[in-house]
PDB file of C-alpha atoms in Angstrom:
ATOM      1  CA  MET F 149     -31.291  -6.713 145.184  1.00 43.00           C
ATOM      2  CA  ASP F 150     -32.121  -4.874 148.350  1.00 60.00           C
ATOM      3  CA  LEU F 151     -29.668  -3.240 150.715  1.00 55.00           C
ATOM      4  CA  LEU F 152     -29.983  -5.843 153.493  1.00 54.00           C
ATOM      5  CA  SER F 153     -29.028  -8.681 151.158  1.00 59.00           C
ATOM      6  CA  VAL F 154     -26.067  -6.682 149.868  1.00 47.00           C
ATOM      7  CA  LEU F 155     -24.805  -6.186 153.421  1.00 62.00           C
ATOM      8  CA  HIS F 156     -25.448  -9.864 154.244  1.00 81.00           C
ATOM      9  CA  PHE F 157     -27.538  -8.680 157.173  1.00 86.00           C
ATOM     10  CA  ASP F 158     -28.975 -12.093 157.942  1.00 87.00           C
ATOM     11  CA  GLU F 159     -25.589 -13.792 157.934  1.00 89.00           C
ATOM     12  CA  LEU F 160     -24.034 -11.117 160.134  1.00 91.00           C
ATOM     13  CA  SER F 161     -26.884 -11.236 162.633  1.00 92.00           C
ATOM     14  CA  HIS F 162     -26.700 -15.038 162.838  1.00 91.00           C
ATOM     15  CA  GLY F 163     -22.936 -14.848 163.304  1.00 92.00           C
ATOM     16  CA  LEU F 164     -23.281 -12.357 166.135  1.00 92.00           C
ATOM     17  CA  ALA F 165     -26.043 -14.363 167.805  1.00 93.00           C
ATOM     18  CA  ASN F 166     -23.844 -17.477 167.786  1.00 93.00           C
ATOM     19  CA  LEU F 167     -20.807 -15.617 169.157  1.00 93.00           C
ATOM     20  CA  SER F 168     -19.427 -16.983 172.430  1.00 94.00           C
ATOM     21  CA  MET F 169     -18.837 -14.486 175.220  1.00 95.00           C
ATOM     22  CA  PHE F 170     -16.281 -16.620 177.070  1.00 93.00           C
ATOM     23  CA  PRO F 171     -13.444 -15.955 177.507  1.00 94.00           C
ATOM     24  CA  TYR F 172     -12.550 -12.818 175.540  1.00 96.00           C
ATOM     25  CA  PHE F 173     -15.707 -10.738 175.867  1.00 97.00           C
ATOM     26  CA  ASP F 174     -16.165 -11.736 179.513  1.00 97.00           C
ATOM     27  CA  MET F 175     -12.551 -10.823 180.167  1.00 97.00           C
ATOM     28  CA  ALA F 176     -13.084  -7.391 178.604  1.00 97.00           C
ATOM     29  CA  HIS F 177     -16.160  -6.928 180.804  1.00 98.00           C
ATOM     30  CA  TYR F 178     -14.178  -7.793 183.938  1.00 98.00           C
ATOM     31  CA  ILE F 179     -11.281  -5.497 183.006  1.00 98.00           C
ATOM     32  CA  VAL F 180     -13.497  -2.473 182.297  1.00 97.00           C
ATOM     33  CA  SER F 181     -15.598  -3.099 185.429  1.00 97.00           C
ATOM     34  CA  VAL F 182     -12.607  -3.444 187.774  1.00 98.00           C
ATOM     35  CA  MET F 183     -10.936  -0.400 186.244  1.00 97.00           C
ATOM     36  CA  ALA F 184     -14.155   1.563 186.787  1.00 97.00           C
ATOM     37  CA  LEU F 185     -14.053   0.527 190.453  1.00 97.00           C
ATOM     38  CA  ARG F 186     -10.412   1.534 190.786  1.00 97.00           C
ATOM     39  CA  GLU F 187     -11.245   5.006 189.461  1.00 96.00           C
ATOM     40  CA  GLN F 188     -13.913   5.531 192.128  1.00 95.00           C
ATOM     41  CA  PRO F 189     -12.893   8.083 194.822  1.00 93.00           C
ATOM     42  CA  GLY F 190     -11.241   6.302 197.738  1.00 93.00           C
ATOM     43  CA  ALA F 191     -11.135   2.869 196.078  1.00 96.00           C
ATOM     44  CA  LEU F 192      -7.330   2.680 196.116  1.00 95.00           C
ATOM     45  CA  GLU F 193      -7.229   3.492 199.838  1.00 96.00           C
ATOM     46  CA  VAL F 194      -9.784   0.744 200.515  1.00 96.00           C
ATOM     47  CA  SER F 195      -7.696  -1.732 198.498  1.00 96.00           C
ATOM     48  CA  ARG F 196      -4.756  -1.084 200.824  1.00 95.00           C
ATOM     49  CA  VAL F 197      -6.757  -1.078 204.045  1.00 96.00           C
ATOM     50  CA  SER F 198      -9.114  -3.999 203.306  1.00 96.00           C
ATOM     51  CA  PRO F 199      -8.362  -6.173 200.250  1.00 97.00           C
ATOM     52  CA  LEU F 200     -11.394  -8.337 201.072  1.00 97.00           C
ATOM     53  CA  ALA F 201     -13.795  -5.375 200.852  1.00 97.00           C
ATOM     54  CA  CYS F 202     -12.135  -4.310 197.602  1.00 97.00           C
ATOM     55  CA  TRP F 203     -12.479  -7.820 196.146  1.00 97.00           C
ATOM     56  CA  PHE F 204     -16.139  -8.031 197.152  1.00 96.00           C
ATOM     57  CA  SER F 205     -16.836  -4.656 195.522  1.00 97.00           C
ATOM     58  CA  SER F 206     -15.135  -5.887 192.366  1.00 97.00           C
ATOM     59  CA  MET F 207     -17.328  -8.982 192.281  1.00 96.00           C
ATOM     60  CA  LEU F 208     -20.404  -6.772 192.646  1.00 96.00           C
ATOM     61  CA  PHE F 209     -19.185  -4.684 189.707  1.00 96.00           C
ATOM     62  CA  CYS F 210     -18.648  -7.819 187.624  1.00 97.00           C
ATOM     63  CA  PHE F 211     -21.650  -9.936 188.679  1.00 96.00           C
ATOM     64  CA  GLY F 212     -24.056  -7.346 190.100  1.00 96.00           C
ATOM     65  CA  GLY F 213     -26.640  -7.915 187.375  1.00 96.00           C
ATOM     66  CA  ALA F 214     -26.825 -11.658 187.969  1.00 95.00           C
ATOM     67  CA  VAL F 215     -27.045 -11.133 191.740  1.00 95.00           C
ATOM     68  CA  LEU F 216     -29.869  -8.589 191.489  1.00 96.00           C
ATOM     69  CA  SER F 217     -31.898 -10.572 188.962  1.00 95.00           C
ATOM     70  CA  GLY F 218     -31.509 -13.687 191.119  1.00 94.00           C
ATOM     71  CA  ILE F 219     -32.871 -11.845 194.139  1.00 95.00           C
ATOM     72  CA  MET F 220     -35.827 -10.552 192.122  1.00 96.00           C
ATOM     73  CA  LEU F 221     -36.642 -14.086 190.936  1.00 94.00           C
ATOM     74  CA  ALA F 222     -36.338 -15.519 194.485  1.00 93.00           C
ATOM     75  CA  GLU F 223     -33.179 -17.412 193.570  1.00 92.00           C
ATOM     76  CA  PRO F 224     -30.019 -17.661 195.700  1.00 92.00           C
ATOM     77  CA  PRO F 225     -28.046 -14.423 195.277  1.00 89.00           C
ATOM     78  CA  VAL F 226     -24.798 -16.399 195.539  1.00 89.00           C
ATOM     79  CA  ALA F 227     -25.681 -18.493 192.488  1.00 90.00           C
ATOM     80  CA  PRO F 228     -23.465 -16.380 190.162  1.00 88.00           C
ATOM     81  CA  LEU F 229     -20.489 -17.249 192.359  1.00 86.00           C
ATOM     82  CA  SER F 230     -21.028 -20.929 191.520  1.00 90.00           C
ATOM     83  CA  ASN F 231     -19.372 -20.217 188.168  1.00 91.00           C
ATOM     84  CA  SER F 232     -15.907 -20.856 189.569  1.00 93.00           C
ATOM     85  CA  THR F 233     -14.173 -20.227 186.238  1.00 95.00           C
ATOM     86  CA  GLY F 234     -15.704 -16.776 185.844  1.00 95.00           C
ATOM     87  CA  VAL F 235     -15.071 -15.856 189.484  1.00 96.00           C
ATOM     88  CA  LEU F 236     -11.465 -17.011 189.241  1.00 97.00           C
ATOM     89  CA  LEU F 237     -10.909 -15.024 186.045  1.00 97.00           C
ATOM     90  CA  ALA F 238     -12.489 -11.914 187.558  1.00 97.00           C
ATOM     91  CA  SER F 239     -10.406 -12.336 190.736  1.00 97.00           C
ATOM     92  CA  VAL F 240      -7.158 -12.603 188.773  1.00 98.00           C
ATOM     93  CA  ILE F 241      -8.027  -9.444 186.836  1.00 98.00           C
ATOM     94  CA  TRP F 242      -8.939  -7.673 190.091  1.00 98.00           C
ATOM     95  CA  TYR F 243      -5.560  -8.547 191.608  1.00 98.00           C
ATOM     96  CA  LEU F 244      -3.614  -7.449 188.526  1.00 97.00           C
ATOM     97  CA  VAL F 245      -5.491  -4.143 188.203  1.00 97.00           C
ATOM     98  CA  PHE F 246      -5.047  -3.194 191.856  1.00 97.00           C
ATOM     99  CA  TYR F 247      -1.813  -4.865 192.946  1.00 97.00           C
ATOM    100  CA  CYS F 248       0.334  -5.438 189.855  1.00 96.00           C
ATOM    101  CA  PRO F 249       3.894  -4.074 190.374  1.00 94.00           C
ATOM    102  CA  MET F 250       4.300  -0.560 188.994  1.00 94.00           C
ATOM    103  CA  ASP F 251       0.633  -0.653 187.918  1.00 94.00           C
ATOM    104  CA  LEU F 252       1.616  -2.273 184.640  1.00 95.00           C
ATOM    105  CA  VAL F 253      -1.781  -3.796 183.861  1.00 96.00           C
ATOM    106  CA  TYR F 254      -3.737  -0.627 184.630  1.00 97.00           C
ATOM    107  CA  ALA F 255      -1.244   1.503 182.697  1.00 96.00           C
ATOM    108  CA  CYS F 256      -1.404  -0.812 179.672  1.00 96.00           C
ATOM    109  CA  ALA F 257      -5.207  -0.905 179.641  1.00 95.00           C
ATOM    110  CA  SER F 258      -5.668   2.845 180.144  1.00 95.00           C
ATOM    111  CA  PRO F 259      -4.717   4.234 176.684  1.00 96.00           C
ATOM    112  CA  LEU F 260      -7.755   5.317 174.713  1.00 95.00           C
ATOM    113  CA  PRO F 261      -7.386   2.955 171.712  1.00 96.00           C
ATOM    114  CA  LEU F 262      -7.249  -0.178 173.868  1.00 97.00           C
ATOM    115  CA  ARG F 263      -9.884   1.118 176.254  1.00 96.00           C
ATOM    116  CA  LEU F 264     -12.129   1.826 173.277  1.00 97.00           C
ATOM    117  CA  VAL F 265     -11.860  -1.805 172.162  1.00 97.00           C
ATOM    118  CA  LEU F 266     -12.450  -3.164 175.668  1.00 97.00           C
ATOM    119  CA  SER F 267     -15.482  -0.920 176.206  1.00 97.00           C
ATOM    120  CA  GLY F 268     -16.951  -1.982 172.869  1.00 97.00           C
ATOM    121  CA  MET F 269     -16.547  -5.646 173.822  1.00 97.00           C
ATOM    122  CA  LYS F 270     -18.193  -4.938 177.168  1.00 97.00           C
ATOM    123  CA  GLU F 271     -21.180  -3.393 175.399  1.00 97.00           C
ATOM    124  CA  VAL F 272     -21.545  -6.588 173.378  1.00 97.00           C
ATOM    125  CA  THR F 273     -21.915  -8.543 176.620  1.00 97.00           C
ATOM    126  CA  ARG F 274     -24.684  -6.144 177.652  1.00 97.00           C
ATOM    127  CA  THR F 275     -26.877  -7.469 174.829  1.00 97.00           C
ATOM    128  CA  TRP F 276     -26.413 -11.049 176.006  1.00 97.00           C
ATOM    129  CA  LYS F 277     -27.164 -10.135 179.617  1.00 97.00           C
ATOM    130  CA  VAL F 278     -30.351  -8.241 178.794  1.00 98.00           C
ATOM    131  CA  LEU F 279     -31.541 -11.025 176.505  1.00 97.00           C
ATOM    132  CA  GLY F 280     -30.629 -13.640 179.110  1.00 96.00           C
ATOM    133  CA  GLY F 281     -32.643 -11.844 181.788  1.00 97.00           C
ATOM    134  CA  VAL F 282     -35.679 -11.450 179.526  1.00 97.00           C
ATOM    135  CA  THR F 283     -35.508 -15.095 178.456  1.00 96.00           C
ATOM    136  CA  GLN F 284     -35.142 -16.287 182.039  1.00 95.00           C
ATOM    137  CA  ALA F 285     -38.181 -14.267 183.137  1.00 96.00           C
ATOM    138  CA  HIS F 286     -40.189 -15.430 180.108  1.00 95.00           C
ATOM    139  CA  SER F 287     -39.589 -19.062 181.032  1.00 94.00           C
ATOM    140  CA  LYS F 288     -41.339 -18.487 184.374  1.00 93.00           C
ATOM    141  CA  TYR F 289     -43.836 -15.747 183.504  1.00 94.00           C
ATOM    142  CA  LYS F 290     -45.097 -16.267 179.964  1.00 89.00           C
ATOM    143  CA  ASP F 291     -47.296 -13.169 179.866  1.00 88.00           C
ATOM    144  CA  GLY F 292     -45.423 -11.071 182.427  1.00 94.00           C
ATOM    145  CA  LEU F 293     -44.212  -8.263 180.198  1.00 96.00           C
ATOM    146  CA  LEU F 294     -43.272  -5.993 183.095  1.00 97.00           C
ATOM    147  CA  VAL F 295     -41.485  -8.848 184.847  1.00 97.00           C
ATOM    148  CA  MET F 296     -39.435  -9.539 181.722  1.00 97.00           C
ATOM    149  CA  ILE F 297     -38.512  -5.868 181.415  1.00 97.00           C
ATOM    150  CA  ALA F 298     -37.532  -5.636 185.088  1.00 97.00           C
ATOM    151  CA  ILE F 299     -35.391  -8.788 185.051  1.00 97.00           C
ATOM    152  CA  GLY F 300     -33.716  -7.868 181.758  1.00 97.00           C
ATOM    153  CA  TRP F 301     -32.980  -4.388 183.102  1.00 97.00           C
ATOM    154  CA  ALA F 302     -31.589  -5.771 186.359  1.00 97.00           C
ATOM    155  CA  ARG F 303     -29.476  -8.354 184.552  1.00 96.00           C
ATOM    156  CA  GLY F 304     -27.943  -5.825 182.181  1.00 97.00           C
ATOM    157  CA  ALA F 305     -27.486  -2.855 184.542  1.00 96.00           C
ATOM    158  CA  GLY F 306     -27.432  -4.469 187.971  1.00 93.00           C
ATOM    159  CA  GLY F 307     -23.983  -3.110 188.790  1.00 92.00           C
ATOM    160  CA  GLY F 308     -25.336   0.433 188.591  1.00 93.00           C
ATOM    161  CA  LEU F 309     -28.667  -0.321 190.245  1.00 95.00           C
ATOM    162  CA  ILE F 310     -26.972  -1.760 193.345  1.00 95.00           C
ATOM    163  CA  SER F 311     -24.245   0.885 193.419  1.00 94.00           C
ATOM    164  CA  ASN F 312     -25.420   2.190 196.813  1.00 94.00           C
ATOM    165  CA  PHE F 313     -24.926  -1.250 198.368  1.00 94.00           C
ATOM    166  CA  GLU F 314     -21.533  -1.562 196.708  1.00 95.00           C
ATOM    167  CA  GLN F 315     -20.539   1.821 198.129  1.00 95.00           C
ATOM    168  CA  LEU F 316     -21.534   0.660 201.602  1.00 94.00           C
ATOM    169  CA  VAL F 317     -19.059  -2.203 201.260  1.00 95.00           C
ATOM    170  CA  ARG F 318     -16.343   0.424 200.803  1.00 94.00           C
ATOM    171  CA  GLY F 319     -17.651   2.513 203.700  1.00 93.00           C
ATOM    172  CA  VAL F 320     -19.259   5.173 201.511  1.00 92.00           C
ATOM    173  CA  TRP F 321     -22.880   6.334 201.794  1.00 90.00           C
ATOM    174  CA  LYS F 322     -24.138   8.579 198.994  1.00 90.00           C
ATOM    175  CA  PRO F 323     -27.895   8.134 198.602  1.00 90.00           C
ATOM    176  CA  GLU F 324     -28.009  10.999 196.114  1.00 90.00           C
ATOM    177  CA  THR F 325     -26.174   8.760 193.603  1.00 89.00           C
ATOM    178  CA  ASN F 326     -29.094   6.343 193.416  1.00 91.00           C
ATOM    179  CA  GLU F 327     -29.590   5.323 189.785  1.00 92.00           C
ATOM    180  CA  LEU F 328     -33.355   5.600 190.116  1.00 90.00           C
ATOM    181  CA  LEU F 329     -33.019   9.271 191.069  1.00 91.00           C
ATOM    182  CA  LYS F 330     -30.644  10.159 188.253  1.00 89.00           C
ATOM    183  CA  MET F 331     -30.112   7.387 185.736  1.00 91.00           C
ATOM    184  CA  SER F 332     -26.827   7.174 183.889  1.00 92.00           C
ATOM    185  CA  TYR F 333     -26.533   6.385 180.190  1.00 93.00           C
ATOM    186  CA  PRO F 334     -25.796   2.636 180.666  1.00 95.00           C
ATOM    187  CA  THR F 335     -28.877   2.270 182.871  1.00 95.00           C
ATOM    188  CA  LYS F 336     -31.087   4.071 180.345  1.00 95.00           C
ATOM    189  CA  ILE F 337     -29.849   2.157 177.317  1.00 96.00           C
ATOM    190  CA  THR F 338     -30.210  -1.135 179.197  1.00 97.00           C
ATOM    191  CA  LEU F 339     -33.817  -0.287 180.079  1.00 97.00           C
ATOM    192  CA  ILE F 340     -34.550   0.461 176.426  1.00 96.00           C
ATOM    193  CA  GLY F 341     -32.982  -2.850 175.437  1.00 97.00           C
ATOM    194  CA  ALA F 342     -35.024  -4.723 178.039  1.00 98.00           C
ATOM    195  CA  VAL F 343     -38.228  -3.165 176.672  1.00 97.00           C
ATOM    196  CA  LEU F 344     -37.335  -4.065 173.072  1.00 97.00           C
ATOM    197  CA  PHE F 345     -36.360  -7.666 173.841  1.00 98.00           C
ATOM    198  CA  ALA F 346     -39.437  -8.147 176.037  1.00 97.00           C
ATOM    199  CA  LEU F 347     -41.682  -6.872 173.238  1.00 97.00           C
ATOM    200  CA  GLN F 348     -39.935  -9.185 170.772  1.00 96.00           C
ATOM    201  CA  GLN F 349     -40.231 -12.140 173.150  1.00 95.00           C
ATOM    202  CA  THR F 350     -43.990 -11.609 173.510  1.00 94.00           C
ATOM    203  CA  HIS F 351     -44.381 -11.101 169.729  1.00 93.00           C
ATOM    204  CA  TYR F 352     -45.472  -7.473 170.024  1.00 94.00           C
ATOM    205  CA  LEU F 353     -42.396  -6.454 168.032  1.00 95.00           C
ATOM    206  CA  PRO F 354     -42.398  -8.090 164.588  1.00 93.00           C
ATOM    207  CA  LEU F 355     -38.649  -8.656 164.410  1.00 93.00           C
ATOM    208  CA  GLN F 356     -36.553 -11.769 164.644  1.00 93.00           C
ATOM    209  CA  LYS F 357     -34.410 -12.161 167.733  1.00 95.00           C
ATOM    210  CA  HIS F 358     -31.030 -12.332 165.997  1.00 94.00           C
ATOM    211  CA  HIS F 359     -31.897  -9.260 163.911  1.00 95.00           C
ATOM    212  CA  LEU F 360     -32.802  -7.284 167.037  1.00 97.00           C
ATOM    213  CA  MET F 361     -29.616  -8.465 168.746  1.00 97.00           C
ATOM    214  CA  PHE F 362     -27.543  -7.221 165.824  1.00 96.00           C
ATOM    215  CA  ILE F 363     -29.264  -3.830 165.569  1.00 96.00           C
ATOM    216  CA  TYR F 364     -29.174  -3.191 169.323  1.00 98.00           C
ATOM    217  CA  THR F 365     -25.531  -4.281 169.666  1.00 97.00           C
ATOM    218  CA  ILE F 366     -24.356  -2.115 166.778  1.00 96.00           C
ATOM    219  CA  PHE F 367     -26.205   0.881 168.198  1.00 97.00           C
ATOM    220  CA  ILE F 368     -24.795   0.644 171.727  1.00 97.00           C
ATOM    221  CA  VAL F 369     -21.243  -0.103 170.545  1.00 97.00           C
ATOM    222  CA  VAL F 370     -21.199   2.795 168.058  1.00 96.00           C
ATOM    223  CA  ASN F 371     -22.764   5.207 170.517  1.00 95.00           C
ATOM    224  CA  LYS F 372     -20.369   4.194 173.318  1.00 95.00           C
ATOM    225  CA  SER F 373     -17.407   4.686 170.985  1.00 95.00           C
ATOM    226  CA  ARG F 374     -18.718   8.100 169.955  1.00 94.00           C
ATOM    227  CA  MET F 375     -19.107   9.183 173.570  1.00 94.00           C
ATOM    228  CA  MET F 376     -15.582   8.064 174.454  1.00 94.00           C
ATOM    229  CA  LEU F 377     -13.994   9.723 171.421  1.00 94.00           C
ATOM    230  CA  THR F 378     -15.795  13.030 171.933  1.00 93.00           C
ATOM    231  CA  GLY F 379     -15.560  12.959 175.733  1.00 89.00           C
ATOM    232  CA  SER F 380     -19.298  13.556 175.952  1.00 86.00           C
ATOM    233  CA  SER F 381     -21.582  12.015 178.560  1.00 81.00           C
ATOM    234  CA  THR F 382     -24.798  13.362 177.043  1.00 81.00           C
ATOM    235  CA  SER F 383     -27.402  10.737 176.282  1.00 82.00           C
ATOM    236  CA  PRO F 384     -28.531  10.552 172.639  1.00 86.00           C
ATOM    237  CA  PHE F 385     -32.091  10.547 173.973  1.00 86.00           C
ATOM    238  CA  ALA F 386     -31.680  13.801 175.926  1.00 88.00           C
ATOM    239  CA  THR F 387     -33.889  15.807 173.553  1.00 90.00           C
ATOM    240  CA  ILE F 388     -36.673  13.215 173.639  1.00 90.00           C
ATOM    241  CA  GLU F 389     -36.435  12.912 177.425  1.00 88.00           C
ATOM    242  CA  SER F 390     -36.658  16.685 177.841  1.00 89.00           C
ATOM    243  CA  ALA F 391     -39.680  16.943 175.546  1.00 91.00           C
ATOM    244  CA  LEU F 392     -41.503  14.101 177.315  1.00 88.00           C
ATOM    245  CA  TYR F 393     -40.750  15.543 180.740  1.00 87.00           C
ATOM    246  CA  LYS F 394     -41.993  19.011 179.816  1.00 88.00           C
ATOM    247  CA  THR F 395     -45.107  17.541 178.218  1.00 90.00           C
ATOM    248  CA  LEU F 396     -46.095  14.993 180.847  1.00 90.00           C
ATOM    249  CA  PHE F 397     -44.522  15.941 184.171  1.00 88.00           C
ATOM    250  CA  ALA F 398     -43.734  19.672 184.218  1.00 81.00           C
ATOM    251  CA  GLY F 399     -47.258  21.107 184.312  1.00 69.00           C
ATOM    252  CA  TYR F 400     -48.515  23.729 186.779  1.00 62.00           C
ATOM    253  CA  SER F 401     -48.947  22.356 190.281  1.00 58.00           C
ATOM    254  CA  PRO F 402     -50.947  24.309 192.916  1.00 60.00           C
ATOM    255  CA  TYR F 403     -49.148  22.335 195.602  1.00 50.00           C
ATOM    256  CA  ALA F 404     -45.765  23.411 194.209  1.00 50.00           C
ATOM    257  CA  ALA F 405     -46.893  27.053 194.139  1.00 51.00           C
ATOM    258  CA  LEU F 406     -48.187  26.812 197.712  1.00 48.00           C
ATOM    259  CA  THR F 407     -44.939  25.190 198.813  1.00 52.00           C
ATOM    260  CA  GLY F 408     -42.982  28.032 197.226  1.00 54.00           C
ATOM    261  CA  GLU F 409     -45.070  30.637 199.072  1.00 53.00           C
ATOM    262  CA  VAL F 410     -44.577  28.849 202.392  1.00 46.00           C
ATOM    263  CA  LYS F 411     -40.817  28.628 201.843  1.00 53.00           C
ATOM    264  CA  SER F 412     -40.669  32.329 200.950  1.00 61.00           C
ATOM    265  CA  ALA F 413     -42.621  33.329 204.068  1.00 52.00           C
ATOM    266  CA  CYS F 414     -40.470  31.137 206.306  1.00 52.00           C
ATOM    267  CA  ILE F 415     -37.258  32.543 204.800  1.00 57.00           C
ATOM    268  CA  ASP F 416     -38.475  36.107 205.394  1.00 60.00           C
ATOM    269  CA  ASN F 417     -39.416  35.130 208.946  1.00 60.00           C
ATOM    270  CA  SER F 418     -35.954  33.708 209.584  1.00 59.00           C
ATOM    271  CA  SER F 419     -34.167  36.778 208.230  1.00 63.00           C
ATOM    272  CA  MET F 420     -36.304  39.122 210.338  1.00 62.00           C
ATOM    273  CA  ASN F 421     -35.612  37.041 213.462  1.00 61.00           C
ATOM    274  CA  LYS F 422     -31.895  37.321 212.821  1.00 58.00           C
ATOM    275  CA  THR F 423     -32.150  41.110 212.396  1.00 61.00           C
ATOM    276  CA  THR F 424     -34.134  41.452 215.640  1.00 61.00           C
ATOM    277  CA  THR F 425     -31.655  39.322 217.571  1.00 60.00           C
ATOM    278  CA  ALA F 426     -28.704  41.321 216.279  1.00 58.00           C
ATOM    279  CA  THR F 427     -30.381  44.614 217.249  1.00 59.00           C
ATOM    280  CA  LYS F 428     -31.125  43.364 220.767  1.00 58.00           C
ATOM    281  CA  GLU F 429     -27.560  42.132 221.255  1.00 55.00           C
ATOM    282  CA  SER F 430     -26.096  45.445 220.137  1.00 57.00           C
ATOM    283  CA  SER F 431     -28.356  47.384 222.527  1.00 58.00           C
ATOM    284  CA  GLU F 432     -27.505  45.064 225.423  1.00 55.00           C
ATOM    285  CA  ASN F 433     -23.766  45.304 224.772  1.00 55.00           C
ATOM    286  CA  ARG F 434     -23.851  49.104 224.803  1.00 53.00           C
ATOM    287  CA  SER F 435     -22.087  50.619 227.850  1.00 46.00           C
ATOM    288  CA  PRO F 436     -24.172  52.302 230.596  1.00 46.00           C
ATOM    289  CA  GLY F 437     -22.516  55.684 229.981  1.00 47.00           C
ATOM    290  CA  GLN F 438     -23.715  55.753 226.385  1.00 47.00           C
ATOM    291  CA  GLN F 439     -27.237  57.105 226.153  1.00 45.00           C
ATOM    292  CA  THR F 440     -29.354  57.848 223.184  1.00 43.00           C
ATOM    293  CA  PRO F 441     -31.997  60.528 222.856  1.00 42.00           C
ATOM    294  CA  THR F 442     -35.412  59.673 224.172  1.00 41.00           C
ATOM    295  CA  SER F 443     -37.080  60.130 220.830  1.00 42.00           C
ATOM    296  CA  SER F 444     -34.694  57.787 219.049  1.00 42.00           C
ATOM    297  CA  ALA F 445     -35.037  55.191 221.836  1.00 40.00           C
ATOM    298  CA  THR F 446     -38.779  55.406 221.558  1.00 44.00           C
ATOM    299  CA  GLY F 447     -38.595  54.994 217.796  1.00 45.00           C
ATOM    300  CA  GLN F 448     -36.301  51.960 218.146  1.00 44.00           C
ATOM    301  CA  SER F 449     -38.591  50.319 220.700  1.00 46.00           C
ATOM    302  CA  SER F 450     -41.632  50.821 218.493  1.00 47.00           C
ATOM    303  CA  SER F 451     -39.797  49.447 215.449  1.00 46.00           C
ATOM    304  CA  LEU F 452     -38.621  46.465 217.495  1.00 42.00           C
ATOM    305  CA  GLU F 453     -42.170  45.755 218.626  1.00 47.00           C
ATOM    306  CA  ALA F 454     -43.390  45.968 215.054  1.00 46.00           C
ATOM    307  CA  LYS F 455     -40.643  43.584 213.909  1.00 45.00           C
ATOM    308  CA  GLU F 456     -41.410  41.154 216.721  1.00 47.00           C
ATOM    309  CA  GLU F 457     -45.102  41.147 215.814  1.00 47.00           C
ATOM    310  CA  SER F 458     -44.478  40.554 212.100  1.00 47.00           C
ATOM    311  CA  PRO F 459     -42.250  37.457 212.629  1.00 45.00           C
ATOM    312  CA  ASN F 460     -44.815  36.029 215.028  1.00 48.00           C
ATOM    313  CA  THR F 461     -47.545  36.626 212.460  1.00 48.00           C
ATOM    314  CA  ALA F 462     -45.454  34.998 209.691  1.00 43.00           C
ATOM    315  CA  ALA F 463     -44.671  32.017 211.899  1.00 44.00           C
ATOM    316  CA  THR F 464     -48.373  31.596 212.711  1.00 48.00           C
ATOM    317  CA  ASN F 465     -49.230  31.737 209.022  1.00 48.00           C
ATOM    318  CA  CYS F 466     -46.579  29.106 208.239  1.00 41.00           C
ATOM    319  CA  LYS F 467     -48.015  26.779 210.882  1.00 42.00           C
ATOM    320  CA  LYS F 468     -51.568  27.268 209.589  1.00 44.00           C
ATOM    321  CA  ILE F 469     -50.501  26.557 206.013  1.00 42.00           C
ATOM    322  CA  ASN F 470     -48.610  23.435 207.049  1.00 43.00           C
TER     323      ASN F 470
END
């Protein structure tokens, strides 16, 4: 008897695949998402100044993936809001997290044991969202592997991918936080899931769907729990990412070397200009009664001329290089 039959792998995977996300898993997703918004810098102040902006940001946190995938598939971006039950549930949770007297709801959901359970349940919903996006794209583009990956990725990590727009709703503009510039762990693991489910959907991955759902869900739940318990934000793929980057994208670049030389020359030029300006100002501010020997004055004038010529030469070289 093999190990998979002993663990009842097929039964467990079928049970997980038939698990309903509403209401408990969806509720956990809404709670964790709204709490993540509340912990953003300045979110509490926005909730007091403009409750409408705070509510809209919360809906983007909760339904951002569905909104983004709808836009990519040329569907109405307000379609996710047609689920009145889900919107109502998310709105009630938003109100309790932000405006409950004495912050009872937030205080009760903050302890690590309960937050660990809620985060694990939220990760389960990630599997269903990624699979839903891939399936939706496959129904319209049978052979569009890249389309399936993009829609599955957007559906599962849309809240992070549209974070810049969500920040604008709260009056914050931080383009350096763009997920495409520096992807967070949820965005990376969602992309990996979208690739796996797209390969399985197009039969390039010889694995049944419910088996892949089980394996992927167990992996992301266990890894998320490990990261929360250890307080680590390091991706488990950091070593592989570093090796791939050094192998494929960190080679010698003549353009990068040339850019470094230009920057060095321009920095030297700037520092010499500052020194020359300071010397001129000190000589101009000197009182008429104070005189220096002729030889020293001559030496200073010659050194000043030499300094003025060298910055001009460096500036000309910078312009030629550019």
